[in-house]
Coordinates of C-alpha atoms and ligand atoms in Angstrom, one line a residue:
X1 CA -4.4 40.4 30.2
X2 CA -3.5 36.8 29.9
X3 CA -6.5 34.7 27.8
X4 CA -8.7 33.3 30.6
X5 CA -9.8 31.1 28.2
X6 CA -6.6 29.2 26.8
X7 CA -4.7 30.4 29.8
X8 CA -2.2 32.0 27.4
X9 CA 0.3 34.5 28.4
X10 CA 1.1 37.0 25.8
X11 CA 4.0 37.9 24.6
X12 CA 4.5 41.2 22.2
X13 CA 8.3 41.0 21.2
X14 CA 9.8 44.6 19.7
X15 CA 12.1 43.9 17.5
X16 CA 13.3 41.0 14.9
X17 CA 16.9 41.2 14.1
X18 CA 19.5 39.5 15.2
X19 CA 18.3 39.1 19.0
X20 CA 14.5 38.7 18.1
X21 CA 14.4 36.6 15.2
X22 CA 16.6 33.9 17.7
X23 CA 13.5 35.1 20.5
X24 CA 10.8 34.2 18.3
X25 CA 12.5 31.1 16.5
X26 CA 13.0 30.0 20.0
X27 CA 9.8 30.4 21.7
X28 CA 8.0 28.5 18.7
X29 CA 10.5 25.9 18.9
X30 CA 10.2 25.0 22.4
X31 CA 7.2 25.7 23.0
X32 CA 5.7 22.5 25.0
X33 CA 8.6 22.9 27.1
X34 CA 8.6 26.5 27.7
X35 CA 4.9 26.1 28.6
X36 CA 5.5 23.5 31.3
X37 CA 8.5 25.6 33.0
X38 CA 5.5 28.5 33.0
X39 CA 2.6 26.7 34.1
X40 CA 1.0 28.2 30.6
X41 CA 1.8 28.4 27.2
X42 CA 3.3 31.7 25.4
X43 CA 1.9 33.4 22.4
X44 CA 3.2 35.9 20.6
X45 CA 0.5 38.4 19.8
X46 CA 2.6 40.4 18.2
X47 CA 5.8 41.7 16.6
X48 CA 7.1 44.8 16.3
X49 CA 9.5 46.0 13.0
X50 CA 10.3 49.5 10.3
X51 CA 9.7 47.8 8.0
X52 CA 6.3 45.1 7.6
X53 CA 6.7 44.3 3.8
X54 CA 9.3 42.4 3.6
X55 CA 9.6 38.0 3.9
X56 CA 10.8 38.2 7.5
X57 CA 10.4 34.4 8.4
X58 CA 7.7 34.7 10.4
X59 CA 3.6 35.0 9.8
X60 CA 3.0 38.2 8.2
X61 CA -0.1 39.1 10.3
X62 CA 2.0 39.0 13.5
X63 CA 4.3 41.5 12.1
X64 CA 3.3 45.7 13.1
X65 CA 5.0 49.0 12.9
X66 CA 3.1 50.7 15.5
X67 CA 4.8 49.6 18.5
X68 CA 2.6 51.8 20.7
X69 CA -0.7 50.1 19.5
X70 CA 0.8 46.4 19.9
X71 CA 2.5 47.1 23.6
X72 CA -1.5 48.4 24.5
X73 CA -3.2 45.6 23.2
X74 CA -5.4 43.8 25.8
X75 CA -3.8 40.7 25.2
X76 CA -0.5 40.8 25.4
X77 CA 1.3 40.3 28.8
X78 CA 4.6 40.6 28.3
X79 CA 6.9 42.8 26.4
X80 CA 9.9 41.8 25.4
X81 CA 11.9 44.8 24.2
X82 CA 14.8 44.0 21.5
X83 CA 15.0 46.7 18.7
X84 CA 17.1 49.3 20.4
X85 CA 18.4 52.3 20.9
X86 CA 17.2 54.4 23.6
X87 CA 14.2 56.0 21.4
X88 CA 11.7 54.5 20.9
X89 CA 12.5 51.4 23.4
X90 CA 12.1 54.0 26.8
X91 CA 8.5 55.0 25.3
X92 CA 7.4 51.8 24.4
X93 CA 8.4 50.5 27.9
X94 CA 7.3 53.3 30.2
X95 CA 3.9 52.4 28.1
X96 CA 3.8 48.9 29.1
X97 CA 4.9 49.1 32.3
X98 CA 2.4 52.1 33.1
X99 CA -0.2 49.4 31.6
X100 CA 0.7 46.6 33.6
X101 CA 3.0 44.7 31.5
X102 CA 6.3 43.2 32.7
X103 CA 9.0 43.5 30.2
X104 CA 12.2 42.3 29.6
X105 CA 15.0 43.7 27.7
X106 CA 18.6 43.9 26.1
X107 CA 18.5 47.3 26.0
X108 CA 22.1 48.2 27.7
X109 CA 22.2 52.1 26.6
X110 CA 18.9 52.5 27.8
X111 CA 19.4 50.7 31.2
X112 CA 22.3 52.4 31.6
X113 CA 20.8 55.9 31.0
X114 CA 16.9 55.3 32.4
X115 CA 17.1 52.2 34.5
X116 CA 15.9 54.6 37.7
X117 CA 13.0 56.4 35.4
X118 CA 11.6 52.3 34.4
X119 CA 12.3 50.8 37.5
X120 CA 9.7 53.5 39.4
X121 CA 7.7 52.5 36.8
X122 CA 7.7 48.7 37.1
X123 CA 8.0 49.6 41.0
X124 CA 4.2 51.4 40.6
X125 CA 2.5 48.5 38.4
X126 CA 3.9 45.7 40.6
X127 CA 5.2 44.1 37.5
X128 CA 8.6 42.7 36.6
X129 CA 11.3 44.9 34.8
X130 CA 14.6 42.3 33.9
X131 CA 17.7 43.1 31.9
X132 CA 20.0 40.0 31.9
X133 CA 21.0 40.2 28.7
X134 CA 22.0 43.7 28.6
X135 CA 25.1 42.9 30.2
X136 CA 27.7 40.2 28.7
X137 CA 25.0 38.6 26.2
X138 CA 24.4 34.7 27.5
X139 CA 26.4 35.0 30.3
X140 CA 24.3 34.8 33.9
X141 CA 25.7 38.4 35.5
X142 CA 22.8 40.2 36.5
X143 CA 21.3 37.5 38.4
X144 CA 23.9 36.4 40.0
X145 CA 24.6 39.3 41.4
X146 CA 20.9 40.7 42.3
X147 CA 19.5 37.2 44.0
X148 CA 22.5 34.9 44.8
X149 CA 24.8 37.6 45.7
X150 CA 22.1 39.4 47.7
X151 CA 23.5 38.8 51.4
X152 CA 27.2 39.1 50.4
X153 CA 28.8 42.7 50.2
X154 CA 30.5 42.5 46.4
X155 CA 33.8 44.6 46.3
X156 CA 34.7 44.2 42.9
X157 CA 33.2 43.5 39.2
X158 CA 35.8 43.7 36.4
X159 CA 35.3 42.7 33.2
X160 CA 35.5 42.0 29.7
X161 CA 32.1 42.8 28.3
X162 CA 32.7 43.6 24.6
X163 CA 33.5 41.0 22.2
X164 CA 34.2 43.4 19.1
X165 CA 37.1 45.1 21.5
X166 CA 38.3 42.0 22.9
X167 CA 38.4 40.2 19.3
X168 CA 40.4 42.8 17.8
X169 CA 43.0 43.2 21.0
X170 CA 43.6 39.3 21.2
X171 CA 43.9 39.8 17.0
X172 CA 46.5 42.0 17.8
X173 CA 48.5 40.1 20.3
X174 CA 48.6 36.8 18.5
X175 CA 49.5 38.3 15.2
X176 CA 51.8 41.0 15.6
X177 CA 48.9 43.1 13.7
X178 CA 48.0 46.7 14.4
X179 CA 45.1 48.6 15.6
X180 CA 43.7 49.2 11.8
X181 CA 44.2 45.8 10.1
X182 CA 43.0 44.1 13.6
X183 CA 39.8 46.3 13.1
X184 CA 39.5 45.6 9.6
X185 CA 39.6 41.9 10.3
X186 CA 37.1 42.0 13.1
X187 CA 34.6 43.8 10.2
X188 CA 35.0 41.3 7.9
X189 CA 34.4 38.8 9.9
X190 CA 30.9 40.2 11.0
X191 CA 32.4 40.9 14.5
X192 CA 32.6 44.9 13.9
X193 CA 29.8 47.0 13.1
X194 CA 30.4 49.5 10.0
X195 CA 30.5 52.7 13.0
X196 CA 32.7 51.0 15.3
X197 CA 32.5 53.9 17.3
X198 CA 30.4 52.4 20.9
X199 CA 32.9 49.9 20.7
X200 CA 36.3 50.6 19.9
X201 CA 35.4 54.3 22.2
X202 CA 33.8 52.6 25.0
X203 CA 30.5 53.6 25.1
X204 CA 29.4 49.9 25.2
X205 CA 31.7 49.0 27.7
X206 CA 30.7 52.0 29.7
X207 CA 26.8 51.1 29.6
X208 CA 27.4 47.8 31.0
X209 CA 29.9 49.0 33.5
X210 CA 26.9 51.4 34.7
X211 CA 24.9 48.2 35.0
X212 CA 27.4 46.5 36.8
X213 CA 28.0 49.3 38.9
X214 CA 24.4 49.6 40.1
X215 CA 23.4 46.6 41.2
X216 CA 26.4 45.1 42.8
X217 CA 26.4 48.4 45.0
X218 CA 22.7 49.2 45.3
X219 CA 23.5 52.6 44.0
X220 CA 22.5 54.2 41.1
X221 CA 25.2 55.1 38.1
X222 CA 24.6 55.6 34.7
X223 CA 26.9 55.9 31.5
X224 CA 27.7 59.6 32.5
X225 CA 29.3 58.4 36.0
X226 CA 31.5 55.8 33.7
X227 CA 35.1 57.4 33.4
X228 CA 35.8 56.3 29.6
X229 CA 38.7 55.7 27.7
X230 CA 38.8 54.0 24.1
X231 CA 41.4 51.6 22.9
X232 CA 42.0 53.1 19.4
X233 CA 45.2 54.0 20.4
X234 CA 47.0 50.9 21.4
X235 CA 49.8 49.7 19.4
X236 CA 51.5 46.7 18.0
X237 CA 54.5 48.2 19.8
X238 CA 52.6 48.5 23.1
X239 CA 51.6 44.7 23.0
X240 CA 55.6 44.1 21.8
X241 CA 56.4 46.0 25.5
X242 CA 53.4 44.6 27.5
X243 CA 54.6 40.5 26.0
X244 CA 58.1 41.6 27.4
X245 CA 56.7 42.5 30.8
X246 CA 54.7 39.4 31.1
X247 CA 51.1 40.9 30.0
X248 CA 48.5 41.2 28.0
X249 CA 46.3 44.2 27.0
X250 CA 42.4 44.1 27.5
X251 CA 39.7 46.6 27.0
X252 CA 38.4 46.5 30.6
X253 CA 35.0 47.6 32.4
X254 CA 36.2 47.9 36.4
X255 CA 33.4 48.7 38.7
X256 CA 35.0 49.0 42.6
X257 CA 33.4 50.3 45.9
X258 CA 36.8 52.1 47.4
X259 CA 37.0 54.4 50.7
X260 CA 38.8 57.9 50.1
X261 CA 41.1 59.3 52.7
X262 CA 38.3 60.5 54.5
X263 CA 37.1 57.3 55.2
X264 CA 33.9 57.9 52.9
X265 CA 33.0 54.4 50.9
X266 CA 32.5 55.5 47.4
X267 CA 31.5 53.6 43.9
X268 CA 34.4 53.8 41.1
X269 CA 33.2 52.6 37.3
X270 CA 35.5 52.8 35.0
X271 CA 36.5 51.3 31.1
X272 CA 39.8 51.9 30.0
X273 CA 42.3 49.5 27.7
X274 CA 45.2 48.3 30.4
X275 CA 48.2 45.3 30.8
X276 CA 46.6 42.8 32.6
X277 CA 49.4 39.7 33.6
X278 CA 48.7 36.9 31.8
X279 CA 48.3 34.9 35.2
X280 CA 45.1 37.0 36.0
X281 CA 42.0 34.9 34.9
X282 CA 40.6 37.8 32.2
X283 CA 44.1 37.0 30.2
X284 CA 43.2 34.2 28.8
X285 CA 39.7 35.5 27.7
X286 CA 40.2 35.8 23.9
X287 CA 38.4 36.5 20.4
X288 CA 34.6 37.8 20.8
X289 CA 34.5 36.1 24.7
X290 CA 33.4 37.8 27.3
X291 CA 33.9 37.3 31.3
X292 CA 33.0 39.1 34.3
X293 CA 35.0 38.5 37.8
X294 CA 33.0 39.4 40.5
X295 CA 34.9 39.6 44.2
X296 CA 32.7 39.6 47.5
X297 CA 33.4 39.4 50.8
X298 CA 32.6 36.1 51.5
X299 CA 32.1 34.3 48.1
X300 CA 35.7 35.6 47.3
X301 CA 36.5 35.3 43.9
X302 CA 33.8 34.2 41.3
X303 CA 34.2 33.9 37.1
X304 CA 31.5 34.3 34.7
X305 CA 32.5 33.1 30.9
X306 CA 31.3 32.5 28.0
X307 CA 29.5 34.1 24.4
X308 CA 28.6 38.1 25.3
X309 CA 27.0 38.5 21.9
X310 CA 25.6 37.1 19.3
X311 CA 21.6 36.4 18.3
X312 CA 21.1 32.7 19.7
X313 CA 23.7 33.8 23.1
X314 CA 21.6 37.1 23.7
X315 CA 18.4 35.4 23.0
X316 CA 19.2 32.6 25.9
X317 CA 19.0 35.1 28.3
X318 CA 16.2 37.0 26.9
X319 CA 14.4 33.8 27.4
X320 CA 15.7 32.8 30.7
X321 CA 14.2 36.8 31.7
X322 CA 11.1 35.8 29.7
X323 CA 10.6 32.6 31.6
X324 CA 10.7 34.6 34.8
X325 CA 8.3 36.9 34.0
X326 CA 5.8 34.5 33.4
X327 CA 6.0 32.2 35.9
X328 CA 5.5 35.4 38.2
X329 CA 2.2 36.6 36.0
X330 CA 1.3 32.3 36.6
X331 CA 2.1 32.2 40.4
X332 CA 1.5 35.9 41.1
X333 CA 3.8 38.2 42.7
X334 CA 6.5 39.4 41.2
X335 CA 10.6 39.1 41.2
X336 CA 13.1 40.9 43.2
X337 CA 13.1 44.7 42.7
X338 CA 15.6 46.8 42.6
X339 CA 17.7 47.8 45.5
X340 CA 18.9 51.0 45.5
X341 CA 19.1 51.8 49.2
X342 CA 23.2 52.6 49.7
X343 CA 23.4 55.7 47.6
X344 CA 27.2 55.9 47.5
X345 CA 28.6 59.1 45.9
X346 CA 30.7 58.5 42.7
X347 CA 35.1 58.6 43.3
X348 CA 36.2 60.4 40.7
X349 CA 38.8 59.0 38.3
X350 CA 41.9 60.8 40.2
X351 CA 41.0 59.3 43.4
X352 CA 41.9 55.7 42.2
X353 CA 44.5 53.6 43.1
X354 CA 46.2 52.5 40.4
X355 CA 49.4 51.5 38.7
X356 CA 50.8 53.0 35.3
X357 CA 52.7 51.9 32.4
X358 CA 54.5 54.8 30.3
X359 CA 56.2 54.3 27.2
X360 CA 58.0 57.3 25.9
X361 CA 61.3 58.4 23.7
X362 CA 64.0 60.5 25.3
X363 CA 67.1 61.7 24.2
X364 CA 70.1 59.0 24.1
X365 CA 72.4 61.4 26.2
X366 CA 73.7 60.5 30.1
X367 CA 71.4 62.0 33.1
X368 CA 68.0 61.5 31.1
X369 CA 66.7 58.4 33.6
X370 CA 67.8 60.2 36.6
X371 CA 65.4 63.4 35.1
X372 CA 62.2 61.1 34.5
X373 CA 63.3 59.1 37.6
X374 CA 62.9 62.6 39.5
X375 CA 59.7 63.4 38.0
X376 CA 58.3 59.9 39.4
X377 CA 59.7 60.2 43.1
X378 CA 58.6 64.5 43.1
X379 CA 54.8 63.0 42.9
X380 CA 55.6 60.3 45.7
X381 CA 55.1 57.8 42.4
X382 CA 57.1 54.7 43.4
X383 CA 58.6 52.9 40.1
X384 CA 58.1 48.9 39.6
X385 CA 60.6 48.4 36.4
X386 CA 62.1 50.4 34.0
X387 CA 63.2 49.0 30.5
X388 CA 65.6 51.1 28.3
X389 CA 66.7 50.4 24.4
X390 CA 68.8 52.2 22.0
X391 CA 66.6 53.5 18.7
X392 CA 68.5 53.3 15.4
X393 CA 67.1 55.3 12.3
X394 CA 66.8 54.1 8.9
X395 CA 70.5 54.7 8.4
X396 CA 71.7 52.7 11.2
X397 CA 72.6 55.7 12.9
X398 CA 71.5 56.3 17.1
X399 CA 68.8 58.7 17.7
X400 CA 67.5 58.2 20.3
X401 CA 66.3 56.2 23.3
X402 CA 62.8 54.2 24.2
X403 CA 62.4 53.9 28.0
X404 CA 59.0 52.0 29.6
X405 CA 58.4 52.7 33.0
X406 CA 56.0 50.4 35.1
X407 CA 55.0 52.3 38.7
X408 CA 53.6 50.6 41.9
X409 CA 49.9 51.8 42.8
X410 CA 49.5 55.5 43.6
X411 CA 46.3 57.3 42.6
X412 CA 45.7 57.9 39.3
X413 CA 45.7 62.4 40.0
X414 CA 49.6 61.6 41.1
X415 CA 50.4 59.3 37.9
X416 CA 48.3 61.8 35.3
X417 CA 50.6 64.7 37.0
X418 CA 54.0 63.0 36.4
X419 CA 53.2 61.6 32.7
X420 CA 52.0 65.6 32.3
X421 CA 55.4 67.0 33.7
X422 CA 57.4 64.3 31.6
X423 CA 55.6 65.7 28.4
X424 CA 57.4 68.9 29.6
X425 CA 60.5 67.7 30.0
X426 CA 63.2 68.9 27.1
X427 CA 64.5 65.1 27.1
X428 CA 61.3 63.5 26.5
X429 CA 60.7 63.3 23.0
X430 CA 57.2 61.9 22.9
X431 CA 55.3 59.6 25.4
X432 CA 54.2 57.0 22.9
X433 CA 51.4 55.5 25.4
X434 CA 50.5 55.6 28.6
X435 CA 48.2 52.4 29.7
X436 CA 47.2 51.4 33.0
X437 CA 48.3 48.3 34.7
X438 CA 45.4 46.0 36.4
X439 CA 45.1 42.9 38.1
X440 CA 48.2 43.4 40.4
X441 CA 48.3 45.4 44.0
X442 CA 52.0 46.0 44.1
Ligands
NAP1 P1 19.1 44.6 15.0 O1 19.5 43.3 14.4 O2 19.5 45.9 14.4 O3 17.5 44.5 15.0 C1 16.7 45.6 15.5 C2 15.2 45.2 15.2 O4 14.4 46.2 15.9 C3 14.9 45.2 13.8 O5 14.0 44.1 13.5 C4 14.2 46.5 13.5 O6 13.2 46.5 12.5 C5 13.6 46.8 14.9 N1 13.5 48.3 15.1 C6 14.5 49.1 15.3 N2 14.0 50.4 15.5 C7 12.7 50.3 15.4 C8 11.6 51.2 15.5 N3 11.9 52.5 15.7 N4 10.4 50.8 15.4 C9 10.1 49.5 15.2 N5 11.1 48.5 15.1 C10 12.3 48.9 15.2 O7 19.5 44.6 16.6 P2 19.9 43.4 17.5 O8 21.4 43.1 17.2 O9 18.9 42.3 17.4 O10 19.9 44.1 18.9 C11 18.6 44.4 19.5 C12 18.8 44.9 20.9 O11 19.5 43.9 21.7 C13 19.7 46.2 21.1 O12 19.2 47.0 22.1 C14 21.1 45.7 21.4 O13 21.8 46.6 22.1 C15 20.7 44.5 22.3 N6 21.7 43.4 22.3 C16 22.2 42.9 21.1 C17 23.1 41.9 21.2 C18 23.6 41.3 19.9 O14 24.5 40.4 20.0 N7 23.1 41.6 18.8 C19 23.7 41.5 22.4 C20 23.2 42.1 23.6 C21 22.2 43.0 23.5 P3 13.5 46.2 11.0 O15 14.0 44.7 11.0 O16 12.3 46.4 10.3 O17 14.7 47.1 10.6

């Protein structure tokens, strides 16, 4: 436990890439300052790495590839988890916490699958278990929303919480580019990972939308509750139709309590690319930005911004966590727990209230509206706008016609129905896309 002698409080930090080379360069570099927000000075004891024989910038005798023996060691206080993925992180963090330890970690896939199973945990030791940069990298989010949100009822989070997705998309609208050369970009430019698959799929987004989810309805979800759809399919095209409708399209995370028809409050978490108008505030979010709205009852409408990646960003709030977690081990006690008391059941995706955009080719013959018109109003599907134009081959000859319909809000079983049933329809050629519309009610 922490040096009785020096008063020390130490720190093992797993993990020295991007994230915990900025945590270590950070704590050595503020040190005197750190220690007086504390009331005691941090040490690392140790850190934990693969691979210990390489120049890593740092002393070489701090440096350990047995994470188990360095999170056990009687000295070290605090763990500050940043090497990722879910194995070995849970482990080593269930050991710590088990042991005493408060920890602090980025680890979005493993809060999102094991925050319950590490929250008992921290619940039995008394000790602190924080996350904040899990969720949107530097941006304040999960604090917010656990202490100064605490006596508000939040409604709605919805956000943009991948920079990789939202640099690509934003690449995409201001260029003209598509989907492939916007991605290749965003790799070359360090902003894609080699496997782009979390990202451009939505597993990332879904992780932090489980986060989200969690704490701003004291309920637990995890990535499996996330209803998931990847933005690999949107086209140049689609941002040529959404720019002619007054929108933009954004790889969104949407966490929503919402009551069913039988009056029974639910949570909905959700990623999915959609038009967003390019009035709402997450429009204007571009390149690797992220932002989180959050709406509550009483607060009303409140915008989080700024860098949601990045090894400096993420380390800030690593280090804000860190900070916490020491003061508590200075002062005693500990910080807020977790509060998981409302236990709303899941709405699943059809439930949702929600408004469509289809983009599809019919044949350029008379009576083809007034069939996909028909297939709208048999569902009870109201439609917002339609937009028709002629397509000309490479001859110059007709061949067809493109028609965009936007709908007003009906739930998203009614809408998934009638772009099924158009599919069926002899006039319908293809349905190019099909993308949600957000950030309206009509
Ligand atoms: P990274 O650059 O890949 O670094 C991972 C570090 O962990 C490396 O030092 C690696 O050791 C070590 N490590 C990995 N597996 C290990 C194992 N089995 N045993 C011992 N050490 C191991 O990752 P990062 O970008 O810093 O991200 C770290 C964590 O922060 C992840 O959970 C990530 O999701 C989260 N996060 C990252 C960002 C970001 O912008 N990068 C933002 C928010 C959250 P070696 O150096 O020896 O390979």
């Amino acid at each position: 436990m922490s040096d009785a002698k020096s008063n020390e409080i130490g720190v093992a930090v797993l993990g020295l890439g991007n994230v915990g080379s900025q945590v270590v360069r950070i704590i050595e570099e503020s040190a005197s300052d750190l220690a007086a927000r504390i009331g005691a000075p941090l040490k690392v004891r140790g850190i934990g790495v693969r691979r210990v024989d390489t120049d890593r910038g740092v002393p070489a005798d701090l440096l350990t590839d047995n994470i188990e023996e360095l999170v056990s060691r009687d000295d070290v206080d605090i763990v500050v988890e940043v090497m990722g993925p879910v194995e070995p992180a849970r482990k080593a963090i269930l050991a710590a916490l088990e042991q005493g330890k408060s920890v602090v970690t980025a680890n979005k896939a493993l809060m999102a699958v094991s925050a319950g199973e590490l929250a008992a945990a921290a619940e039995s030791a008394h000790v602190d278990l924080y996350f904040e940069a899990a969720v949107a990298g530097a941006i304040p989010v999960i604090r917010p929303l656990t202490q100064s949100l605490a006596g508000d009822t939040v409604v709605r989070v919805a956000g943009i919480v991948n920079g990789t997705t939202n640099y690509i998309l934003s690449e995409m609208d201001s260029t003209g580019a598509d989907y492939a050369s916007a991605l290749a970009d965003a790799g070359a430019l360090g902003y894609a990972e080699a496997d782009p698959t979390a990202d451009v799929e939505g597993f990332d987004a879904a992780a932090k939308a489980a986060i989200l989810a969690s704490i701003a309805f004291h309920t637990r979800v995890t990535s499996d509750d996330v209803y998931r759809e990847g933005m690999t399919k949107v086209s140049a095209a689609d941002f040529a139709s959404a720019r002619a409708l007054g929108c933009t399209i954004k790889l969104l995370a949407i966490c929503e309590r919402i009551t069913d028809n039988e009056g029974q409050e639910r949570v909905s978490a959700r990623v999915y690319p959609a038009l967003v108008p390019l009035e709402h505030p997450l429009a204007s979010v571009n390149g690797a930005f992220n932002a989180v709205v959050v709406e509550a009852e009483a607060a009303g409408r409140l915008m989080f911004y700024g860098q949601g990646a990045g090894g400096a960003p993420t380390a800030s709030a690593v280090l804000g966590d860190l900070v916490m977690a020491a003061r508590n081990r200075v002062q005693g006690g500990r910080g807020p727990r977790e509060s998981k008391y409302a236990k709303l059941p899941i709405a699943p995706i059809g439930l949702i209230p929600t408004r469509y955009y289809v983009n599809m080719n019919v044949a350029d013959r008379p009576g083809v509206l007034s069939a996909v018109a028909a297939e709208f109003s048999k569902r009870e599907v109201s439609i917002a706008e339609v937009r028709q134009e002629g397509m000309v081959d490479e001859g110059g000859q007709r061949c067809g016609a493109r028609i965009v319909v936007v709908t007003h809000q009906a739930t998203d079983a009614a809408l998934s129905e009638t772009v099924a049933a158009l599919a069926d329809l002899d006039v319908v050629q293809d349905i190019n896309s099909v993308l949600r519309l957000e950030g309206t009610t009509e």
